Structure formats: C-alpha cells, structure tokens
Amino acid sequence: MANPRQKDQAWIPKLFKKKVCTTFIEQPSEAGGSSLCQCGNVRSKHISVATEDAFGAAIVSKWVSAQHTTERPTDAYGEVEFVGTGRRPSKFIRLSDASNPAAAYGLVTHHWKIPHPNLVVSVVGGEGEVRVRAWLKDVLRKGLVKAAQTTGAWIMTGGLQAGVGKYVGEAVRDHTTASTNSSTHVVAMGIAPWGMVENHHCLVNPKGSFPARYIRTGPASPFCPLDANHSAFFLVDDGTTGKAGGEASFRARLENYIAQQKVGAGGLRSIEIPVLVLLICGDSSMFKRISEALHSSIPCLLLSGSGGAADCLAELLEETLPGESLKTKALEKMRGKFPDNELAELAEEAERIGARRELVTIYSDQEGLEDFETILLKALVKACRKKSEAACYLDELRLAVAWNRVDIASTELFCGDIVWEVGQLGSDEAARRIERMKKA
C-alpha cells in the first residue's frame, strides 16, 4: 500500500527527470582494462538501445551529454536520513542538468517549505581535498554562517564531504550547536553531481523515500559522500558516473533565476534577491565560472589568501588599474600554477573578469574578521557603483534597512554622493526609518 506521503508527491517524477546514456561510446583504455563508456559506466549498466547501435557509436568519437542521453522520470527524491548523525532528515531530488530552474526553486520554496532567501551566497572553488587554514574556518563559521543566520540567507555549496563544501557544513554544524536560539536554522543547500555521490543507490526509490537511510561507507575515489549538515540537495544528473562538473550549468542557471526573483524584506516593498558568488581557492575552471557570473551581473567576493584561482585573480585586480589589460600579467602569474595548455584561454577569461571588475570585492586574510554581513552588504552595494543614480541603490538600501544596518546605510549610501527622494523610499514607515538612518 502506498505511503500517503508518496501519494502526495507522485507529481514529482512527472516534472523532474533523470538522464540515461543512450549511446555506448568506448573510452580509450589500457589493454586488458574493463570496457567503459565515455559516460563513465560499464557496458552492462547501459540500457539495451545504448549498446545495440554499434555502427552509430563507431562513427562518433566524443560522448556529449546533450546528444547521447535521454530523460526519464526521476527515481530518487524525498527525504534523506543520515544514519548515526542525530540530525533531522534533509530534502533531496535527483534531477536532469537541463531542468527548469523555476521548477526547482518552486520545489524548494513551495513544496519543501524552505523560506525564500533574503540573500544567496554561492560558495565555489576548492571542491577537492584542499587544506583550509584556521583563519578561513573562522571566516566560514564566525562570518558566513552567522551572517546567513541573521540575514535569512541561503548558502549554496557542492554539498559533498570534500573541500569547501565539507568545511561550510562543519561551520553550519558548529554554529547550530553553539546557538542558543533553537528557532534559527541556517539553510545550506548542496548542489552535487549525481554521478559523483557515493552510495547514491540507497537514495533510489521511484515512489520517493520518506526517508532514505544514507549510511556512509569508506568512499572509493572519485566518489564522495553527501554532507549531512546541508538542509537540501539538488543531485544533478548529466548522465555521467564518476565525473565532476556535471552540476555547474544547472547551478549557474539557478543562481541567475533566483537573482531575478523578488522577496519582501522588513516590511518594505519587494526587492530582487541579491546573489553573491564567493570564491575560495579554486582550480582553472573557476576563471570561466567567475567570468560568467560577472557577465550575468552577479557580484563576486574573492577570498584572497585562500590560494588557487582566488589568489591569482585578487593579485591581478590589485596590481592593475581599471581599463588596463590583464592578459600579459595573467600569463605571467598563471604559468606553473595552472595547466600550460589552458593558459591562453584562462588569460582571456581574466581579461573578461577585468572588464567587470566593479562587481568584484576582495577580502584578504590580512584583514580582521570584520562583521561578515558588513562585507557581504558592501560587496552588493559596490556592485551598483557603476551608476550614480539613486534608483540603482534602492535594493541595497532596502536590504540595509531589512538587516537593520544603520552603519552601512550611513557610510555607503548616505555619504553625500547620492541624492535621495522620499518618493523612492517606499512606504511612509520605510521613509521614516531611512530618515532616522540618515541622521544617525
């Protein structure tokens, strides 16, 4: 007999899909090695149609997800219980990398009942086994997670027990344990590639799991377990197994979609939800990731001192002036740190980043652990600086009011450079609050 909760969620597989490889294209391997498809799966794991068209596969040399997969109803969704952790179950769904971000956002806010965010901080970079220094752990625990709690933010990570996602998860756990307010809940959202999740078979149930029991075992490289300190997971399926990066395009589209949504804050008129990309360390793929975010008008915060791409970009921006080309200097700095065959392309991305440098804020390990919500809000305000009209700062002003940050409103928004009119400030109550800020 069907569980009532399974019956209630029967619509989910009709809307959300998984991906299945339809063309077995053999991966070059050493003699005697097992026959693997370029999707990462062995021949026996493929549906019959994928292995029957030997002629079709023979004339194709490169496997491409969009061409060599088909979508089927998702078979993994519901709640996941992390056995032995004592934590409440988290929400999860396996979904195609081509999924509509509007449907995914609606699933979170309407069906999973997770409140709309007042801010989204998307933490990228350092997804492997990176060493994180003590100051960076403090930034995450005492800065990022605390700011997320006080501002009603979502923190997005890779959602796995590795690299930055693991350390954000630990920061959420430590902050929750130390918090005296049991009603506060930090929303950490993991967006991970389905094919990289260790033990993902225990999440599979076409009728939904309420909950699925997730037991950690010793992970076999390259697979990695989910991090139990996340509230919700999008497990993004591009049809591959054991290959990183399949979630990147969906994650970027979800960020862009959220940045266009409006949410009420502090009784003021609705504002567009601010989205900020936070880069910690990072490999060569992060240059394109940051460039694309900036050209979608999403501001970025670089944690200088964390290593990798974050340090390289921070140095390039600090050592050049607006309008100055970054290419030559980028090639010099990147040599020996990133693959030689990628340098020319990375230098181009660095140039594109330099063209939108007004959207970039650099936070250094040399700076004190300033109230991190101040850093976040200043980064969002700075993103408006390209224009001087007061209208461009309205959302940031409303955010400052909603967060009750008189200090930032005074120093960043009422510094004499912007002419404010009461009619721009929303309701009478909002205008009175802002007038008090101006006088503070």
mmCIF file of C-alpha atoms in Angstrom, residues 159-316:
data_model
loop_
_atom_site.group_PDB
_atom_site.id
_atom_site.type_symbol
_atom_site.label_atom_id
_atom_site.label_comp_id
_atom_site.label_asym_id
_atom_site.label_seq_id
_atom_site.Cartn_x
_atom_site.Cartn_y
_atom_site.Cartn_z
ATOM 1 C CA GLY A 159 27.124 19.541 -0.953
ATOM 2 C CA LEU A 160 29.766 16.819 -0.640
ATOM 3 C CA GLN A 161 32.068 15.757 2.209
ATOM 4 C CA ALA A 162 35.071 17.260 0.463
ATOM 5 C CA GLY A 163 36.843 20.578 0.179
ATOM 6 C CA VAL A 164 34.946 23.792 0.805
ATOM 7 C CA GLY A 165 31.537 22.073 0.948
ATOM 8 C CA LYS A 166 32.767 19.956 3.847
ATOM 9 C CA TYR A 167 34.090 22.989 5.750
ATOM 10 C CA VAL A 168 30.917 25.002 5.196
ATOM 11 C CA GLY A 169 28.980 22.005 6.515
ATOM 12 C CA GLU A 170 31.182 21.862 9.608
ATOM 13 C CA ALA A 171 30.717 25.596 10.143
ATOM 14 C CA VAL A 172 26.916 25.174 9.946
ATOM 15 C CA ARG A 173 27.086 22.290 12.438
ATOM 16 C CA ASP A 174 29.310 24.182 14.892
ATOM 17 C CA HIS A 175 27.207 27.339 14.685
ATOM 18 C CA THR A 176 23.971 25.398 15.179
ATOM 19 C CA THR A 177 25.417 23.559 18.180
ATOM 20 C CA ALA A 178 26.622 26.803 19.784
ATOM 21 C CA SER A 179 23.449 28.783 19.024
ATOM 22 C CA THR A 180 21.149 29.452 21.972
ATOM 23 C CA ASN A 181 18.221 30.223 19.673
ATOM 24 C CA SER A 182 16.635 26.894 18.693
ATOM 25 C CA SER A 183 14.254 28.599 16.226
ATOM 26 C CA THR A 184 17.048 29.775 13.951
ATOM 27 C CA HIS A 185 18.009 27.490 11.107
ATOM 28 C CA VAL A 186 20.784 28.071 8.587
ATOM 29 C CA VAL A 187 19.839 26.860 5.101
ATOM 30 C CA ALA A 188 22.834 25.161 3.472
ATOM 31 C CA MET A 189 21.929 23.867 0.019
ATOM 32 C CA GLY A 190 24.114 21.274 -1.677
ATOM 33 C CA ILE A 191 24.223 21.115 -5.486
ATOM 34 C CA ALA A 192 26.196 17.998 -6.368
ATOM 35 C CA PRO A 193 26.716 15.826 -9.462
ATOM 36 C CA TRP A 194 24.569 12.684 -9.042
ATOM 37 C CA GLY A 195 27.265 10.535 -10.636
ATOM 38 C CA MET A 196 29.841 11.587 -8.005
ATOM 39 C CA VAL A 197 27.726 10.798 -4.933
ATOM 40 C CA GLU A 198 28.986 7.766 -3.030
ATOM 41 C CA ASN A 199 26.309 5.172 -2.249
ATOM 42 C CA HIS A 200 23.654 7.006 -4.270
ATOM 43 C CA HIS A 201 21.878 3.711 -4.983
ATOM 44 C CA CYS A 202 20.389 3.852 -1.451
ATOM 45 C CA LEU A 203 18.521 7.035 -2.456
ATOM 46 C CA VAL A 204 16.725 5.364 -5.356
ATOM 47 C CA ASN A 205 13.003 4.674 -4.992
ATOM 48 C CA PRO A 206 10.710 5.566 -7.921
ATOM 49 C CA LYS A 207 7.883 6.289 -5.452
ATOM 50 C CA GLY A 208 10.008 8.561 -3.252
ATOM 51 C CA SER A 209 11.846 7.958 0.030
ATOM 52 C CA PHE A 210 10.499 9.245 3.377
ATOM 53 C CA PRO A 211 13.226 8.908 4.434
ATOM 54 C CA ALA A 212 16.006 7.140 2.562
ATOM 55 C CA ARG A 213 18.586 5.839 5.041
ATOM 56 C CA TYR A 214 22.017 7.081 3.982
ATOM 57 C CA ILE A 215 24.937 5.212 5.511
ATOM 58 C CA ARG A 216 28.469 6.431 4.981
ATOM 59 C CA THR A 217 30.958 3.826 3.863
ATOM 60 C CA GLY A 218 34.626 4.224 3.006
ATOM 61 C CA PRO A 219 34.421 6.255 -0.217
ATOM 62 C CA ALA A 220 36.223 4.900 -3.263
ATOM 63 C CA SER A 221 37.783 7.632 -5.410
ATOM 64 C CA PRO A 222 36.413 9.610 -7.216
ATOM 65 C CA PHE A 223 33.093 9.194 -5.366
ATOM 66 C CA CYS A 224 32.284 11.256 -2.298
ATOM 67 C CA PRO A 225 29.523 11.105 0.366
ATOM 68 C CA LEU A 226 26.875 13.772 0.866
ATOM 69 C CA ASP A 227 27.497 16.196 3.710
ATOM 70 C CA ALA A 228 24.936 15.665 6.490
ATOM 71 C CA ASN A 229 24.977 19.331 7.552
ATOM 72 C CA HIS A 230 23.102 20.523 4.467
ATOM 73 C CA SER A 231 19.343 21.133 4.599
ATOM 74 C CA ALA A 232 18.582 20.244 0.984
ATOM 75 C CA PHE A 233 20.260 18.680 -2.039
ATOM 76 C CA PHE A 234 19.901 19.041 -5.792
ATOM 77 C CA LEU A 235 21.654 15.947 -7.190
ATOM 78 C CA VAL A 236 22.234 16.989 -10.769
ATOM 79 C CA ASP A 237 22.313 14.221 -13.367
ATOM 80 C CA ASP A 238 24.050 14.779 -16.701
ATOM 81 C CA GLY A 239 24.207 11.050 -17.475
ATOM 82 C CA THR A 240 27.807 10.571 -16.283
ATOM 83 C CA THR A 241 29.323 8.491 -13.488
ATOM 84 C CA GLY A 242 32.470 9.454 -11.590
ATOM 85 C CA LYS A 243 32.927 12.738 -13.459
ATOM 86 C CA ALA A 244 32.990 16.137 -11.742
ATOM 87 C CA GLY A 245 31.394 19.332 -13.030
ATOM 88 C CA GLY A 246 28.085 17.991 -14.360
ATOM 89 C CA GLU A 247 26.138 20.248 -11.993
ATOM 90 C CA ALA A 248 27.835 23.525 -12.954
ATOM 91 C CA SER A 249 25.484 24.709 -15.712
ATOM 92 C CA PHE A 250 22.328 23.977 -13.695
ATOM 93 C CA ARG A 251 23.766 25.712 -10.630
ATOM 94 C CA ALA A 252 24.639 28.847 -12.612
ATOM 95 C CA ARG A 253 21.161 28.936 -14.185
ATOM 96 C CA LEU A 254 19.552 28.523 -10.754
ATOM 97 C CA GLU A 255 21.613 31.426 -9.373
ATOM 98 C CA ASN A 256 20.613 33.609 -12.327
ATOM 99 C CA TYR A 257 16.945 32.714 -11.863
ATOM 100 C CA ILE A 258 16.959 33.458 -8.132
ATOM 101 C CA ALA A 259 18.672 36.803 -8.782
ATOM 102 C CA GLN A 260 15.618 37.835 -10.840
ATOM 103 C CA GLN A 261 13.080 36.901 -8.146
ATOM 104 C CA LYS A 262 11.638 39.381 -5.681
ATOM 105 C CA VAL A 263 11.108 38.895 -1.984
ATOM 106 C CA GLY A 264 9.637 41.154 0.699
ATOM 107 C CA ALA A 265 12.072 42.230 3.394
ATOM 108 C CA GLY A 266 11.434 44.090 6.628
ATOM 109 C CA GLY A 267 8.010 45.367 5.627
ATOM 110 C CA LEU A 268 9.396 47.261 2.637
ATOM 111 C CA ARG A 269 8.400 46.849 -0.966
ATOM 112 C CA SER A 270 9.763 43.668 -2.501
ATOM 113 C CA ILE A 271 13.375 43.599 -3.661
ATOM 114 C CA GLU A 272 15.254 41.399 -6.097
ATOM 115 C CA ILE A 273 17.033 38.662 -4.166
ATOM 116 C CA PRO A 274 20.746 39.530 -4.110
ATOM 117 C CA VAL A 275 23.030 36.671 -5.185
ATOM 118 C CA LEU A 276 26.758 36.742 -4.462
ATOM 119 C CA VAL A 277 29.402 34.250 -5.623
ATOM 120 C CA LEU A 278 32.103 33.626 -3.004
ATOM 121 C CA LEU A 279 35.322 32.164 -4.440
ATOM 122 C CA ILE A 280 37.600 30.223 -2.112
ATOM 123 C CA CYS A 281 40.789 28.812 -3.644
ATOM 124 C CA GLY A 282 39.662 27.147 -6.897
ATOM 125 C CA ASP A 283 41.174 25.418 -9.936
ATOM 126 C CA SER A 284 41.368 26.662 -13.527
ATOM 127 C CA SER A 285 37.633 26.085 -14.146
ATOM 128 C CA MET A 286 36.872 28.928 -11.719
ATOM 129 C CA PHE A 287 38.080 31.614 -14.157
ATOM 130 C CA LYS A 288 35.205 30.862 -16.534
ATOM 131 C CA ARG A 289 32.817 30.387 -13.575
ATOM 132 C CA ILE A 290 33.584 33.863 -12.193
ATOM 133 C CA SER A 291 33.612 35.476 -15.646
ATOM 134 C CA GLU A 292 30.147 34.101 -16.464
ATOM 135 C CA ALA A 293 28.738 35.212 -13.098
ATOM 136 C CA LEU A 294 30.063 38.755 -13.559
ATOM 137 C CA HIS A 295 28.685 38.988 -17.094
ATOM 138 C CA SER A 296 25.310 37.927 -15.683
ATOM 139 C CA SER A 297 25.656 40.924 -13.303
ATOM 140 C CA ILE A 298 26.172 38.686 -10.248
ATOM 141 C CA PRO A 299 28.807 40.220 -7.949
ATOM 142 C CA CYS A 300 31.729 38.132 -6.677
ATOM 143 C CA LEU A 301 33.721 38.131 -3.449
ATOM 144 C CA LEU A 302 37.258 36.721 -3.668
ATOM 145 C CA LEU A 303 38.886 35.344 -0.512
ATOM 146 C CA SER A 304 42.486 36.379 -1.095
ATOM 147 C CA GLY A 305 44.900 34.167 0.834
ATOM 148 C CA SER A 306 42.870 31.009 0.257
ATOM 149 C CA GLY A 307 45.075 30.006 -2.699
ATOM 150 C CA GLY A 308 44.428 28.955 -6.296
ATOM 151 C CA ALA A 309 42.264 30.993 -8.628
ATOM 152 C CA ALA A 310 41.069 33.327 -5.839
ATOM 153 C CA ASP A 311 44.618 34.489 -5.089
ATOM 154 C CA CYS A 312 45.568 34.769 -8.751
ATOM 155 C CA LEU A 313 42.549 36.932 -9.603
ATOM 156 C CA ALA A 314 42.917 39.061 -6.467
ATOM 157 C CA GLU A 315 46.559 39.834 -7.315
ATOM 158 C CA LEU A 316 45.725 40.626 -10.947
#
